[in-house]
Each structure stands twice: as structure tokens, then as C-alpha cells.
């Protein structure tokens, strides 16, 4: 049972390069989220998708774009990476039962030089 | 400005003793609170939650207490075990429904349980 799968797990970029982080969940969850975790900062919400076809900004959306490709997949794109985007990125999902339990992926560690 | 605060970055407790992790919040609209546990190189995993209509929720060795008037919650782990060593994040939400995943996280507390 895979749960939430993120790819890639590690990536090094140069300033100005672009890349897409992929996320897929196999739990038939409606809502999906992208968080970033920086040292000493906790997790901060970048973007979320309450349901297929909708996306909304979170706390720190600048420099990112997202696509809810279908119910399973939610991608995060960095169009022009900056060193300030060096972070660990977590994708998460939650089902319609609203138990409060977000299911997180294992994380994608991104370094921008 | 952080709406959820965990003022202790670390806590060290002997095995078998009680661990108490604290969390404060500033937003009076928060009505749902959660604790997540995170091991290195893994994603956070849900531990326990509490709704604002309650003041206590218990699940095995884990109990969360909520003091709404003080805007404070705490997680008690009794007895503490070495496998509990992890970073614990406090999180809060303004409600259920589609905004449920809009969690506001504290900065985390590294718990170390030593034998």
C-alpha cells in the first residue's frame, strides 16, 4: 500500500532552472497539499487542492505553480528556482471523512545552488 | 508571525517517565488541533487530535490536553519509550471540510528518550 508517493526524493538545481515535483496518492482522497519544511520553521503550506479541478494558495505560494492533474496527482512546479527555495517539500492528502489525519509523503529534498 | 508556537526546541526524558510537550496558539478561530510525529528522512505521521469542544483526548500512552482560555495545548506521553524519540509538531486548523488540510504548524520539539 503506497499511500502518498513523491518523486524525485532528491534534486540539485542551479539558480534559474525549472523543475516539477510529482505527487500521487492511491487512497482516493479528495484534497491534496504541498508543504515545505525549513530548519527551525516547521511546515508551511504552499498550495492546496480541495478537490479535482481546484487549486488555492497557501501561506508561501510565491515562486511556485501547481497542477491537479487528476484525483490522484498533484504536481508542484518551480519555474525559475532560487536559493531561497532550498527546502524539503512534502505532499499530503486527506479524505472526505475529515478525520483530521493528513497523510504525508516521504519528502523531496531540493537544493538550489 | 507564527500562529502556532512551540517554544521548546528540544526535550530530553528518561525512559519510563512522562514527556510533556507544549504548544501555544494565537488565532482564536482555531478549533481543531493535531500532533504529528516525524522521524528523520520520513514524512510526518498523525499522532492524535482534539476538537475545541473537548479539553482532553486520550489514545493509549498519548493524551492531549486543551486549555482554550489560555490558548494552550499539551501532549503527554506516559510512559516514554526510546522509540518515541522524534520531532513532534503541533498543528491547528480553523475547521473541517476543504480547509482541513490548511494546517498551521509549530516549529517542532525534538524529543529524546534515553534508557
PDB file of N, CA and C in Angstrom, chain A residues 31 33 35 37 40-45 48 50 57-59 90 94 97-107, chain B residues 2-3 32 34 36 38 41-46 49 87 89 96-108:
ATOM      1  N   UNK A  31      -8.593  15.831  -1.275  1.00  0.00           N
ATOM      2  CA  UNK A  31      -7.771  17.022  -1.079  1.00  0.00           C
ATOM      3  C   UNK A  31      -6.287  16.677  -1.018  1.00  0.00           C
ATOM      4  N   UNK A  33      -2.119  18.535  -0.860  1.00  0.00           N
ATOM      5  CA  UNK A  33      -1.425  19.716  -0.343  1.00  0.00           C
ATOM      6  C   UNK A  33       0.074  19.615  -0.611  1.00  0.00           C
ATOM      7  N   UNK A  35       3.520  21.174   1.175  1.00  0.00           N
ATOM      8  CA  UNK A  35       4.142  21.918   2.263  1.00  0.00           C
ATOM      9  C   UNK A  35       5.649  21.967   2.030  1.00  0.00           C
ATOM     10  N   UNK A  37       9.291  22.404   4.397  1.00  0.00           N
ATOM     11  CA  UNK A  37       9.839  22.442   5.743  1.00  0.00           C
ATOM     12  C   UNK A  37      11.256  22.989   5.693  1.00  0.00           C
ATOM     13  N   UNK A  40      14.040  24.830  11.589  1.00  0.00           N
ATOM     14  CA  UNK A  40      13.536  25.745  12.608  1.00  0.00           C
ATOM     15  C   UNK A  40      12.263  26.467  12.242  1.00  0.00           C
ATOM     16  N   UNK A  41      11.625  26.081  11.136  1.00  0.00           N
ATOM     17  CA  UNK A  41      10.441  26.823  10.686  1.00  0.00           C
ATOM     18  C   UNK A  41       9.171  25.999  10.697  1.00  0.00           C
ATOM     19  N   UNK A  42       9.243  24.727  10.981  1.00  0.00           N
ATOM     20  CA  UNK A  42       8.036  23.928  10.893  1.00  0.00           C
ATOM     21  C   UNK A  42       7.630  23.729   9.437  1.00  0.00           C
ATOM     22  N   UNK A  43       6.402  23.324   9.213  1.00  0.00           N
ATOM     23  CA  UNK A  43       5.892  23.122   7.854  1.00  0.00           C
ATOM     24  C   UNK A  43       4.987  24.287   7.480  1.00  0.00           C
ATOM     25  N   UNK A  44       5.157  24.760   6.265  1.00  0.00           N
ATOM     26  CA  UNK A  44       4.328  25.864   5.771  1.00  0.00           C
ATOM     27  C   UNK A  44       3.646  25.452   4.477  1.00  0.00           C
ATOM     28  N   UNK A  45       2.376  25.803   4.366  1.00  0.00           N
ATOM     29  CA  UNK A  45       1.574  25.402   3.226  1.00  0.00           C
ATOM     30  C   UNK A  45       1.892  26.274   2.007  1.00  0.00           C
ATOM     31  N   UNK A  48      -2.719  24.235  -2.110  1.00  0.00           N
ATOM     32  CA  UNK A  48      -3.535  23.065  -1.875  1.00  0.00           C
ATOM     33  C   UNK A  48      -4.617  22.950  -2.945  1.00  0.00           C
ATOM     34  N   UNK A  50      -8.450  21.436  -2.942  1.00  0.00           N
ATOM     35  CA  UNK A  50      -9.528  20.848  -2.149  1.00  0.00           C
ATOM     36  C   UNK A  50     -10.207  19.700  -2.889  1.00  0.00           C
ATOM     37  N   UNK A  57      -3.988  29.107  -3.100  1.00  0.00           N
ATOM     38  CA  UNK A  57      -2.713  29.466  -2.488  1.00  0.00           C
ATOM     39  C   UNK A  57      -2.748  29.221  -0.989  1.00  0.00           C
ATOM     40  N   UNK A  58      -1.585  28.858  -0.467  1.00  0.00           N
ATOM     41  CA  UNK A  58      -1.415  28.732   0.960  1.00  0.00           C
ATOM     42  C   UNK A  58      -0.652  29.916   1.510  1.00  0.00           C
ATOM     43  N   UNK A  59       0.184  29.663   2.500  1.00  0.00           N
ATOM     44  CA  UNK A  59       0.940  30.735   3.156  1.00  0.00           C
ATOM     45  C   UNK A  59       2.085  31.284   2.314  1.00  0.00           C
ATOM     46  N   UNK A  90       6.982  18.448   1.132  1.00  0.00           N
ATOM     47  CA  UNK A  90       6.109  17.334   1.468  1.00  0.00           C
ATOM     48  C   UNK A  90       4.763  17.504   0.783  1.00  0.00           C
ATOM     49  N   UNK A  94      -5.791  14.194   2.196  1.00  0.00           N
ATOM     50  CA  UNK A  94      -6.781  13.860   3.222  1.00  0.00           C
ATOM     51  C   UNK A  94      -8.079  13.495   2.530  1.00  0.00           C
ATOM     52  N   UNK A  97     -13.684  12.039   4.685  1.00  0.00           N
ATOM     53  CA  UNK A  97     -14.172  11.749   6.029  1.00  0.00           C
ATOM     54  C   UNK A  97     -13.717  12.794   7.039  1.00  0.00           C
ATOM     55  N   UNK A  98     -12.720  13.585   6.673  1.00  0.00           N
ATOM     56  CA  UNK A  98     -12.266  14.683   7.526  1.00  0.00           C
ATOM     57  C   UNK A  98     -11.930  14.237   8.935  1.00  0.00           C
ATOM     58  N   UNK A  99     -11.126  13.201   9.007  1.00  0.00           N
ATOM     59  CA  UNK A  99     -10.710  12.736  10.317  1.00  0.00           C
ATOM     60  C   UNK A  99      -9.638  13.641  10.912  1.00  0.00           C
ATOM     61  N   UNK A 100      -9.089  14.512  10.129  1.00  0.00           N
ATOM     62  CA  UNK A 100      -8.008  15.369  10.608  1.00  0.00           C
ATOM     63  C   UNK A 100      -6.642  14.792  10.328  1.00  0.00           C
ATOM     64  N   UNK A 101      -6.608  13.609   9.794  1.00  0.00           N
ATOM     65  CA  UNK A 101      -5.327  12.948   9.582  1.00  0.00           C
ATOM     66  C   UNK A 101      -4.826  13.176   8.170  1.00  0.00           C
ATOM     67  N   UNK A 102      -3.850  14.044   8.041  1.00  0.00           N
ATOM     68  CA  UNK A 102      -3.169  14.217   6.767  1.00  0.00           C
ATOM     69  C   UNK A 102      -2.178  13.082   6.584  1.00  0.00           C
ATOM     70  N   UNK A 103      -2.145  12.537   5.386  1.00  0.00           N
ATOM     71  CA  UNK A 103      -1.168  11.518   5.061  1.00  0.00           C
ATOM     72  C   UNK A 103      -0.066  12.199   4.252  1.00  0.00           C
ATOM     73  N   UNK A 104       1.149  12.104   4.747  1.00  0.00           N
ATOM     74  CA  UNK A 104       2.266  12.768   4.094  1.00  0.00           C
ATOM     75  C   UNK A 104       3.112  11.770   3.301  1.00  0.00           C
ATOM     76  N   UNK A 105       3.709  12.269   2.217  1.00  0.00           N
ATOM     77  CA  UNK A 105       4.733  11.523   1.529  1.00  0.00           C
ATOM     78  C   UNK A 105       6.037  11.598   2.301  1.00  0.00           C
ATOM     79  N   UNK A 106       7.071  10.946   1.763  1.00  0.00           N
ATOM     80  CA  UNK A 106       8.353  10.890   2.465  1.00  0.00           C
ATOM     81  C   UNK A 106       9.183  12.150   2.300  1.00  0.00           C
ATOM     82  N   UNK A 107       8.797  13.002   1.395  1.00  0.00           N
ATOM     83  CA  UNK A 107       9.518  14.253   1.224  1.00  0.00           C
ATOM     84  C   UNK A 107      10.448  14.246   0.024  1.00  0.00           C
TER      85      UNK A 107
ATOM     86  N   UNK B   2       4.114  33.773  13.634  1.00  0.00           N
ATOM     87  CA  UNK B   2       3.677  32.401  13.851  1.00  0.00           C
ATOM     88  C   UNK B   2       2.408  32.354  14.682  1.00  0.00           C
ATOM     89  N   UNK B   3       1.444  31.622  14.197  1.00  0.00           N
ATOM     90  CA  UNK B   3       0.182  31.481  14.914  1.00  0.00           C
ATOM     91  C   UNK B   3       0.193  30.280  15.845  1.00  0.00           C
ATOM     92  N   UNK B  32      -9.475  23.109  15.840  1.00  0.00           N
ATOM     93  CA  UNK B  32      -9.082  21.706  15.721  1.00  0.00           C
ATOM     94  C   UNK B  32      -7.578  21.648  15.805  1.00  0.00           C
ATOM     95  N   UNK B  34      -3.913  19.219  16.273  1.00  0.00           N
ATOM     96  CA  UNK B  34      -3.349  17.909  15.986  1.00  0.00           C
ATOM     97  C   UNK B  34      -1.883  17.880  16.406  1.00  0.00           C
ATOM     98  N   UNK B  36       1.635  15.781  15.263  1.00  0.00           N
ATOM     99  CA  UNK B  36       2.282  14.906  14.305  1.00  0.00           C
ATOM    100  C   UNK B  36       3.664  14.565  14.830  1.00  0.00           C
ATOM    101  N   UNK B  38       7.527  13.058  13.650  1.00  0.00           N
ATOM    102  CA  UNK B  38       8.355  12.926  12.447  1.00  0.00           C
ATOM    103  C   UNK B  38       9.710  12.339  12.793  1.00  0.00           C
ATOM    104  N   UNK B  41      14.185  11.747   7.734  1.00  0.00           N
ATOM    105  CA  UNK B  41      14.039  11.235   6.371  1.00  0.00           C
ATOM    106  C   UNK B  41      12.678  10.578   6.111  1.00  0.00           C
ATOM    107  N   UNK B  42      11.702  10.899   6.943  1.00  0.00           N
ATOM    108  CA  UNK B  42      10.348  10.409   6.706  1.00  0.00           C
ATOM    109  C   UNK B  42       9.379  11.585   6.745  1.00  0.00           C
ATOM    110  N   UNK B  43       8.175  11.361   6.217  1.00  0.00           N
ATOM    111  CA  UNK B  43       7.156  12.386   6.334  1.00  0.00           C
ATOM    112  C   UNK B  43       6.515  12.354   7.715  1.00  0.00           C
ATOM    113  N   UNK B  44       5.902  13.457   8.118  1.00  0.00           N
ATOM    114  CA  UNK B  44       5.192  13.459   9.410  1.00  0.00           C
ATOM    115  C   UNK B  44       4.061  12.440   9.402  1.00  0.00           C
ATOM    116  N   UNK B  45       3.793  11.874  10.559  1.00  0.00           N
ATOM    117  CA  UNK B  45       2.669  10.964  10.701  1.00  0.00           C
ATOM    118  C   UNK B  45       1.758  11.464  11.816  1.00  0.00           C
ATOM    119  N   UNK B  46       0.478  11.345  11.580  1.00  0.00           N
ATOM    120  CA  UNK B  46      -0.522  11.802  12.534  1.00  0.00           C
ATOM    121  C   UNK B  46      -0.448  10.994  13.824  1.00  0.00           C
ATOM    122  N   UNK B  49      -5.409  13.964  17.900  1.00  0.00           N
ATOM    123  CA  UNK B  49      -6.037  15.262  17.660  1.00  0.00           C
ATOM    124  C   UNK B  49      -7.058  15.568  18.744  1.00  0.00           C
ATOM    125  N   UNK B  87      10.780  14.235  16.237  1.00  0.00           N
ATOM    126  CA  UNK B  87      10.320  15.627  16.297  1.00  0.00           C
ATOM    127  C   UNK B  87       8.797  15.614  16.346  1.00  0.00           C
ATOM    128  N   UNK B  89       5.378  17.846  16.073  1.00  0.00           N
ATOM    129  CA  UNK B  89       4.809  19.103  15.589  1.00  0.00           C
ATOM    130  C   UNK B  89       3.389  19.260  16.096  1.00  0.00           C
ATOM    131  N   UNK B  96     -13.018  21.934   9.741  1.00  0.00           N
ATOM    132  CA  UNK B  96     -13.009  20.770   8.878  1.00  0.00           C
ATOM    133  C   UNK B  96     -13.466  21.178   7.478  1.00  0.00           C
ATOM    134  N   UNK B  97     -13.753  20.203   6.704  1.00  0.00           N
ATOM    135  CA  UNK B  97     -14.127  20.490   5.323  1.00  0.00           C
ATOM    136  C   UNK B  97     -12.908  20.710   4.479  1.00  0.00           C
ATOM    137  N   UNK B  98     -13.055  21.433   3.416  1.00  0.00           N
ATOM    138  CA  UNK B  98     -11.952  21.569   2.480  1.00  0.00           C
ATOM    139  C   UNK B  98     -10.784  22.324   3.060  1.00  0.00           C
ATOM    140  N   UNK B  99     -10.987  23.090   4.136  1.00  0.00           N
ATOM    141  CA  UNK B  99      -9.869  23.814   4.723  1.00  0.00           C
ATOM    142  C   UNK B  99      -9.122  22.977   5.745  1.00  0.00           C
ATOM    143  N   UNK B 100      -9.543  21.728   5.928  1.00  0.00           N
ATOM    144  CA  UNK B 100      -8.921  20.935   6.980  1.00  0.00           C
ATOM    145  C   UNK B 100      -7.417  20.823   6.790  1.00  0.00           C
ATOM    146  N   UNK B 101      -6.993  20.660   5.533  1.00  0.00           N
ATOM    147  CA  UNK B 101      -5.572  20.482   5.308  1.00  0.00           C
ATOM    148  C   UNK B 101      -4.772  21.755   5.450  1.00  0.00           C
ATOM    149  N   UNK B 102      -5.442  22.882   5.642  1.00  0.00           N
ATOM    150  CA  UNK B 102      -4.716  24.136   5.839  1.00  0.00           C
ATOM    151  C   UNK B 102      -4.274  24.194   7.292  1.00  0.00           C
ATOM    152  N   UNK B 103      -3.332  23.360   7.583  1.00  0.00           N
ATOM    153  CA  UNK B 103      -2.824  23.307   8.942  1.00  0.00           C
ATOM    154  C   UNK B 103      -1.721  24.327   9.137  1.00  0.00           C
ATOM    155  N   UNK B 104      -1.715  24.918  10.305  1.00  0.00           N
ATOM    156  CA  UNK B 104      -0.647  25.819  10.701  1.00  0.00           C
ATOM    157  C   UNK B 104       0.199  25.062  11.725  1.00  0.00           C
ATOM    158  N   UNK B 105       1.478  24.931  11.406  1.00  0.00           N
ATOM    159  CA  UNK B 105       2.362  24.121  12.219  1.00  0.00           C
ATOM    160  C   UNK B 105       3.243  24.967  13.108  1.00  0.00           C
ATOM    161  N   UNK B 106       3.559  24.404  14.288  1.00  0.00           N
ATOM    162  CA  UNK B 106       4.621  24.964  15.095  1.00  0.00           C
ATOM    163  C   UNK B 106       5.968  24.527  14.533  1.00  0.00           C
ATOM    164  N   UNK B 107       7.032  25.000  15.157  1.00  0.00           N
ATOM    165  CA  UNK B 107       8.370  24.708  14.652  1.00  0.00           C
ATOM    166  C   UNK B 107       8.887  23.341  15.077  1.00  0.00           C
ATOM    167  N   UNK B 108       8.173  22.688  15.961  1.00  0.00           N
ATOM    168  CA  UNK B 108       8.560  21.339  16.355  1.00  0.00           C
ATOM    169  C   UNK B 108       9.388  21.294  17.628  1.00  0.00           C
TER     170      UNK B 108
END
